[in-house]
CSV table of N, CA and C in Angstrom, one decimal:
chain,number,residue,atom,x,y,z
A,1434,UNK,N,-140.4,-224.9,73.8
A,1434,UNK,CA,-140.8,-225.8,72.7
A,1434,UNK,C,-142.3,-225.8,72.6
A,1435,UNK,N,-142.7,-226.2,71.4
A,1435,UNK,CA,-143.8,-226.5,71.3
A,1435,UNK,C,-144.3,-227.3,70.4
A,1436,UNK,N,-144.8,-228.6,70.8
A,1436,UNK,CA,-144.4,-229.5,70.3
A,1436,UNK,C,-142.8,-230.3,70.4
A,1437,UNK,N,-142.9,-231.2,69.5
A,1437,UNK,CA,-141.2,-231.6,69.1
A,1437,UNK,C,-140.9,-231.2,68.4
A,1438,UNK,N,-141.1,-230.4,67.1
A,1438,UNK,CA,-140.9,-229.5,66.1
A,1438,UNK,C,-140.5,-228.4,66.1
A,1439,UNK,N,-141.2,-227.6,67.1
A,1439,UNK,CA,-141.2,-226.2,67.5
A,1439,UNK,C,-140.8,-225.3,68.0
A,1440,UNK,N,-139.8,-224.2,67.7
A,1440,UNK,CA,-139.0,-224.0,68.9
A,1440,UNK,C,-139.1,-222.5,69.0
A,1441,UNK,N,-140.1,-221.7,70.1
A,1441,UNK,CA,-139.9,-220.8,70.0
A,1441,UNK,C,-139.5,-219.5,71.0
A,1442,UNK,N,-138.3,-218.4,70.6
A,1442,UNK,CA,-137.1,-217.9,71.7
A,1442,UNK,C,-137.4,-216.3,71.3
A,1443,UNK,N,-138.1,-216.0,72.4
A,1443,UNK,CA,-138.9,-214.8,72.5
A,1443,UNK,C,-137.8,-214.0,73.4
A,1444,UNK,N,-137.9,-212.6,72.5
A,1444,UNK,CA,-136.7,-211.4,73.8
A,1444,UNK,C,-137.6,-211.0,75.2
A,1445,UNK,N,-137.1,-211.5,76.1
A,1445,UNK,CA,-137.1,-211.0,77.2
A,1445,UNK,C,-137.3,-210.0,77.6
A,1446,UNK,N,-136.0,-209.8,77.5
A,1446,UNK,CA,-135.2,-207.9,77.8
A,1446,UNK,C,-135.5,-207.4,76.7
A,1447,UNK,N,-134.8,-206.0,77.2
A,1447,UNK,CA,-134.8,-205.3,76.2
A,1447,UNK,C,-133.7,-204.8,75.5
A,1448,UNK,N,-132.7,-205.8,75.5
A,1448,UNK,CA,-131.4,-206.1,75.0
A,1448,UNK,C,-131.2,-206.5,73.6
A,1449,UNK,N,-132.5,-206.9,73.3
A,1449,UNK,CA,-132.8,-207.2,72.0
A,1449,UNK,C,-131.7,-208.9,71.5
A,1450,UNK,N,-130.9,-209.1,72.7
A,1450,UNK,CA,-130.7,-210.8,72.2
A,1450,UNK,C,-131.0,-211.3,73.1
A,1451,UNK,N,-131.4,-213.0,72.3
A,1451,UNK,CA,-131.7,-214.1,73.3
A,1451,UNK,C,-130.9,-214.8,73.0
A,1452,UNK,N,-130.4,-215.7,74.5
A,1452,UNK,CA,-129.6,-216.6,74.4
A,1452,UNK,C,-130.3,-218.0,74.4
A,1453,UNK,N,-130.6,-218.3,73.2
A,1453,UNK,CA,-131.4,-219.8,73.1
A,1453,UNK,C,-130.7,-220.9,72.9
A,1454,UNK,N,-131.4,-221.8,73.6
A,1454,UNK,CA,-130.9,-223.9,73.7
A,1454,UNK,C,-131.7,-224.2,72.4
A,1455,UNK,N,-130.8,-224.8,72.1
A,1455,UNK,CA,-131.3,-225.6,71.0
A,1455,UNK,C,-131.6,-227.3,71.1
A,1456,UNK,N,-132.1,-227.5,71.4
A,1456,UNK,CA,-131.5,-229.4,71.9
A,1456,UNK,C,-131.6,-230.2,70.8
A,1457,UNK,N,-131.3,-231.3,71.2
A,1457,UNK,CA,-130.5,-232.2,70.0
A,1457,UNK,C,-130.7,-233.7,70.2
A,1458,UNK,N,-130.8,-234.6,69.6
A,1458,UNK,CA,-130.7,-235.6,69.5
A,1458,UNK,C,-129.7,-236.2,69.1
A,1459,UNK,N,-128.4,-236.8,70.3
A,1459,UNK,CA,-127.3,-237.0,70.1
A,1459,UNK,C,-126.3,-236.4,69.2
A,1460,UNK,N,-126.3,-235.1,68.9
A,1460,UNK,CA,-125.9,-234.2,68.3
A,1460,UNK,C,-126.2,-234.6,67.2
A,1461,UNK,N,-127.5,-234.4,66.7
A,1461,UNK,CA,-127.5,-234.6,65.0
A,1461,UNK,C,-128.7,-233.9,64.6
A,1462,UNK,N,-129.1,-233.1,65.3
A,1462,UNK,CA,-130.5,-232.1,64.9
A,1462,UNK,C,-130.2,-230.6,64.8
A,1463,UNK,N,-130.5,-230.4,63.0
A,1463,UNK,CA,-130.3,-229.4,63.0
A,1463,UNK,C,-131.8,-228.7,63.2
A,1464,UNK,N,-131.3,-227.1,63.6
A,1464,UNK,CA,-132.3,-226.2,63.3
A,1464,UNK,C,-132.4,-225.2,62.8
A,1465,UNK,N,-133.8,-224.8,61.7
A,1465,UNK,CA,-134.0,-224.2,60.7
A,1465,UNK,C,-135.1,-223.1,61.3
A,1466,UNK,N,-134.0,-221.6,60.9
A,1466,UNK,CA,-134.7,-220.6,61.1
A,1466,UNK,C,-136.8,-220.3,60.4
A,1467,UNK,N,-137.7,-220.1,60.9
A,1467,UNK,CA,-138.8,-220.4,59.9
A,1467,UNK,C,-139.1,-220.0,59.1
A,1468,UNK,N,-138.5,-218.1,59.4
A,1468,UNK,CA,-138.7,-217.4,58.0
A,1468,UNK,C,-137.5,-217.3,56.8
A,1469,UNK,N,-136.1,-217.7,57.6
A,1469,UNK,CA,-135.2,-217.3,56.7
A,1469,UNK,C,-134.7,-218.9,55.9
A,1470,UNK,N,-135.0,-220.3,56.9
A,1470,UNK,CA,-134.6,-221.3,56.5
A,1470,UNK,C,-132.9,-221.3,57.0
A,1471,UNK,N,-132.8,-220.5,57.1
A,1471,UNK,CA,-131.1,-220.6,57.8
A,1471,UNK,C,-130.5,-221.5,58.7
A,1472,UNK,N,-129.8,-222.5,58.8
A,1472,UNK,CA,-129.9,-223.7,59.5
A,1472,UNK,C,-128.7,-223.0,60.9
A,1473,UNK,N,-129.0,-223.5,62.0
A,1473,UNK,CA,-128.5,-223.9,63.6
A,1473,UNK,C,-128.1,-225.3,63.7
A,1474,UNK,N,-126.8,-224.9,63.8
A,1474,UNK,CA,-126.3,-226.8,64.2
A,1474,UNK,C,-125.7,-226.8,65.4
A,1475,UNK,N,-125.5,-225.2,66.0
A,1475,UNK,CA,-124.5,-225.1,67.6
A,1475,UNK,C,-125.6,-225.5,69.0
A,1476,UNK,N,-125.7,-225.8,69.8
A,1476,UNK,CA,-126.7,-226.3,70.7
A,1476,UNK,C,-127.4,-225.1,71.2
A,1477,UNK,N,-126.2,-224.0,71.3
A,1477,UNK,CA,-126.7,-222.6,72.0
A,1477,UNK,C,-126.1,-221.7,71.2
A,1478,UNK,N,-126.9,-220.3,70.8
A,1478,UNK,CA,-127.2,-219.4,70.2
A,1478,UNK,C,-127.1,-218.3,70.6
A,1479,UNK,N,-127.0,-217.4,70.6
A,1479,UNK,CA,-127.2,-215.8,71.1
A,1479,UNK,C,-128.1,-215.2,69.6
A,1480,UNK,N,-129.1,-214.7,69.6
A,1480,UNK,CA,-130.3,-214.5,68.6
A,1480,UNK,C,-130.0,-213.1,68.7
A,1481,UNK,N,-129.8,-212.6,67.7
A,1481,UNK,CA,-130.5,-210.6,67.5
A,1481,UNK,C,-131.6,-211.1,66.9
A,1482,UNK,N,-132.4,-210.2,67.7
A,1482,UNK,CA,-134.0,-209.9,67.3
A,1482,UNK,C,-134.5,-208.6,67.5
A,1483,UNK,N,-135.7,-208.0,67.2
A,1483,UNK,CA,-136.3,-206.9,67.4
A,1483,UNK,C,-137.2,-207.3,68.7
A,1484,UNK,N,-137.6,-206.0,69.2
A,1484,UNK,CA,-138.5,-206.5,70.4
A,1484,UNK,C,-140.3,-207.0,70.4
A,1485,UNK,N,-140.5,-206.3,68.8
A,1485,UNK,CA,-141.8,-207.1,68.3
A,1485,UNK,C,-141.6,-208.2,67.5
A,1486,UNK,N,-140.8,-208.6,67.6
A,1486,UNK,CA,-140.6,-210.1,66.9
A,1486,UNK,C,-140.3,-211.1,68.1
A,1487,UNK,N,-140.5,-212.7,67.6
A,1487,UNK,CA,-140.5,-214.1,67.9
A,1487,UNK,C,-139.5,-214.6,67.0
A,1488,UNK,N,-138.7,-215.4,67.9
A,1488,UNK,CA,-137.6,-215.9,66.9
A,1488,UNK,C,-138.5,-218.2,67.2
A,1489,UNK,N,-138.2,-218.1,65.4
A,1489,UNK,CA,-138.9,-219.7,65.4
A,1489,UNK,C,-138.0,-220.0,64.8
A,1490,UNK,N,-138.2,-221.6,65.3
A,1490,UNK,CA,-137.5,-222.3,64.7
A,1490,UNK,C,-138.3,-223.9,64.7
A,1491,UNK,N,-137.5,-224.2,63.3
A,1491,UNK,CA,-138.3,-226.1,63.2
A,1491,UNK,C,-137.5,-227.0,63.2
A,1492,UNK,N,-137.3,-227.9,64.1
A,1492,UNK,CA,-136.5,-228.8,63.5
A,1492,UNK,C,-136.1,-229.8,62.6
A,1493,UNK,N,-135.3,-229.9,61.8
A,1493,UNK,CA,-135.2,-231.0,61.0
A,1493,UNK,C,-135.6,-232.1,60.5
A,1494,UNK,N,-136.2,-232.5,60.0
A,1494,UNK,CA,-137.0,-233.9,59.4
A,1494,UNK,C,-138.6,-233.7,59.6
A,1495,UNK,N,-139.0,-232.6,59.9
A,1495,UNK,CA,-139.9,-232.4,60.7
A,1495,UNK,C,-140.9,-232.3,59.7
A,1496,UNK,N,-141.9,-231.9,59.3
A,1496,UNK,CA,-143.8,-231.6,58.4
A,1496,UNK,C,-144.3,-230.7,59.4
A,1497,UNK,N,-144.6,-229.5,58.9
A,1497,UNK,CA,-145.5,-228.8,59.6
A,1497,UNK,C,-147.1,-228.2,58.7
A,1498,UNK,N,-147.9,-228.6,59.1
A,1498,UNK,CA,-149.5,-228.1,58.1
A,1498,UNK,C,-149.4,-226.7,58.4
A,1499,UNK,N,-149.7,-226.1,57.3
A,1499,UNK,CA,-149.8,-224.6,57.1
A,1499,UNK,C,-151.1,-223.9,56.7
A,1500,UNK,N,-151.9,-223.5,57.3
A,1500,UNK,CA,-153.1,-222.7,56.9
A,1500,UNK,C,-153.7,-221.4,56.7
A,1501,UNK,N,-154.3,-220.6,56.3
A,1501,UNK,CA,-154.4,-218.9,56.6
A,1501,UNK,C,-155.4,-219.1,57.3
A,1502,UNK,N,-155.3,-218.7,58.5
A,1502,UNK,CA,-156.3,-218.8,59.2
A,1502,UNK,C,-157.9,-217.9,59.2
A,1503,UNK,N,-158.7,-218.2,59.6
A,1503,UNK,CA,-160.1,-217.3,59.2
A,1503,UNK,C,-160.7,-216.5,60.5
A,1504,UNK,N,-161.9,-216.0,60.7
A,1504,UNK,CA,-162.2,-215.6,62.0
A,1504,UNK,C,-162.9,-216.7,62.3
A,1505,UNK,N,-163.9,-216.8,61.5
A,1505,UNK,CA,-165.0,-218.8,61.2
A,1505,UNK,C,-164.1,-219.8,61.2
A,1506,UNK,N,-164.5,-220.3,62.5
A,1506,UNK,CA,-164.0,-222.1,61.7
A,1506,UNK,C,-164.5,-223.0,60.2
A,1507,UNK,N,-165.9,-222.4,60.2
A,1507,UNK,CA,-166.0,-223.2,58.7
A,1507,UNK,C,-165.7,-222.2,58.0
A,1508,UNK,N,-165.0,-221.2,57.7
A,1508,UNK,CA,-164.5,-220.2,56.6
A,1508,UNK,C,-163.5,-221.1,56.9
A,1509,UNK,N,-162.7,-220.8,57.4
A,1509,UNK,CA,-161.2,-221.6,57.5
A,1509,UNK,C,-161.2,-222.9,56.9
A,1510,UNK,N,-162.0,-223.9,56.6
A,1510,UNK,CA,-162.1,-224.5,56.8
A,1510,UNK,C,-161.7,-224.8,55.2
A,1511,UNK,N,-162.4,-223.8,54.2
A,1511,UNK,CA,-162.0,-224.1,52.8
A,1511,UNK,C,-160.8,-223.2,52.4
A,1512,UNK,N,-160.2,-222.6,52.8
A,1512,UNK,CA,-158.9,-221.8,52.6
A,1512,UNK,C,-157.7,-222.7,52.9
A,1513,UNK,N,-156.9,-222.4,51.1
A,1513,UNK,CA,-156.2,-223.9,50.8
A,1513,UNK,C,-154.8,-224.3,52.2
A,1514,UNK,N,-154.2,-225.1,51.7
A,1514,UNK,CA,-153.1,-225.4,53.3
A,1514,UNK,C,-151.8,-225.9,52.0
A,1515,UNK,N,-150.8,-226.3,53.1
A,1515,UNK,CA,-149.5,-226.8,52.7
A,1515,UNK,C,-149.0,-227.1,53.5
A,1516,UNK,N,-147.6,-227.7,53.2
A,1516,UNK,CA,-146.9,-228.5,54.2
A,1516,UNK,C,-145.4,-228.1,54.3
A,1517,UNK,N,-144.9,-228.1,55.4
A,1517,UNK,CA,-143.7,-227.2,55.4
A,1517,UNK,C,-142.5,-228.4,55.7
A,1518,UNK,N,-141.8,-228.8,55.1
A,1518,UNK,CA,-141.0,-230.1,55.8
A,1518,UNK,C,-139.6,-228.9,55.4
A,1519,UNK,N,-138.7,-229.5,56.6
A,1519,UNK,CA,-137.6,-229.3,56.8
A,1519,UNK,C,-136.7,-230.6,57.0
């Protein structure tokens, strides 16, 4: 976890799946893949992934700020943002 929002289930092995927890608030939290939006409602997962990939996920009800990041902090600083709610 990272944050309460954030959930992220990195491959280990080289098996290419992870078996990820998903946790829940009295079973009512879904979770939403970050790039595909594909919703997780089962607590636990078995993920195919590639081995240069991160499997993310955000939970439900959640706002995330979104920025392109810069090398400068004040470069960054005017490069526009958004908000990601699930």
């Amino acid at each position: 976890m990272w944050g309460r929002n954030f959930l992220i289930s990195p491959a280990l092995t080289e098996s290419n799946y992870v078996h990820a927890y998903f946790p829940s608030d009295s079973g009512l939290t879904i979770w939403y893949n970050y790039y595909t939006g594909q919703a997780i409602e089962s607590e636990y997962e078995i993920l195919y992934t590639e081995l240069d990939e991160i499997n993310l996920h955000v939970r439900s009800g959640s706002v995330l700020p979104l920025q392109e990041p810069d090398v400068v902090t004040k470069r960054s600083r005017i490069k526009p943002f958004g908000l990601l709610y699930s």
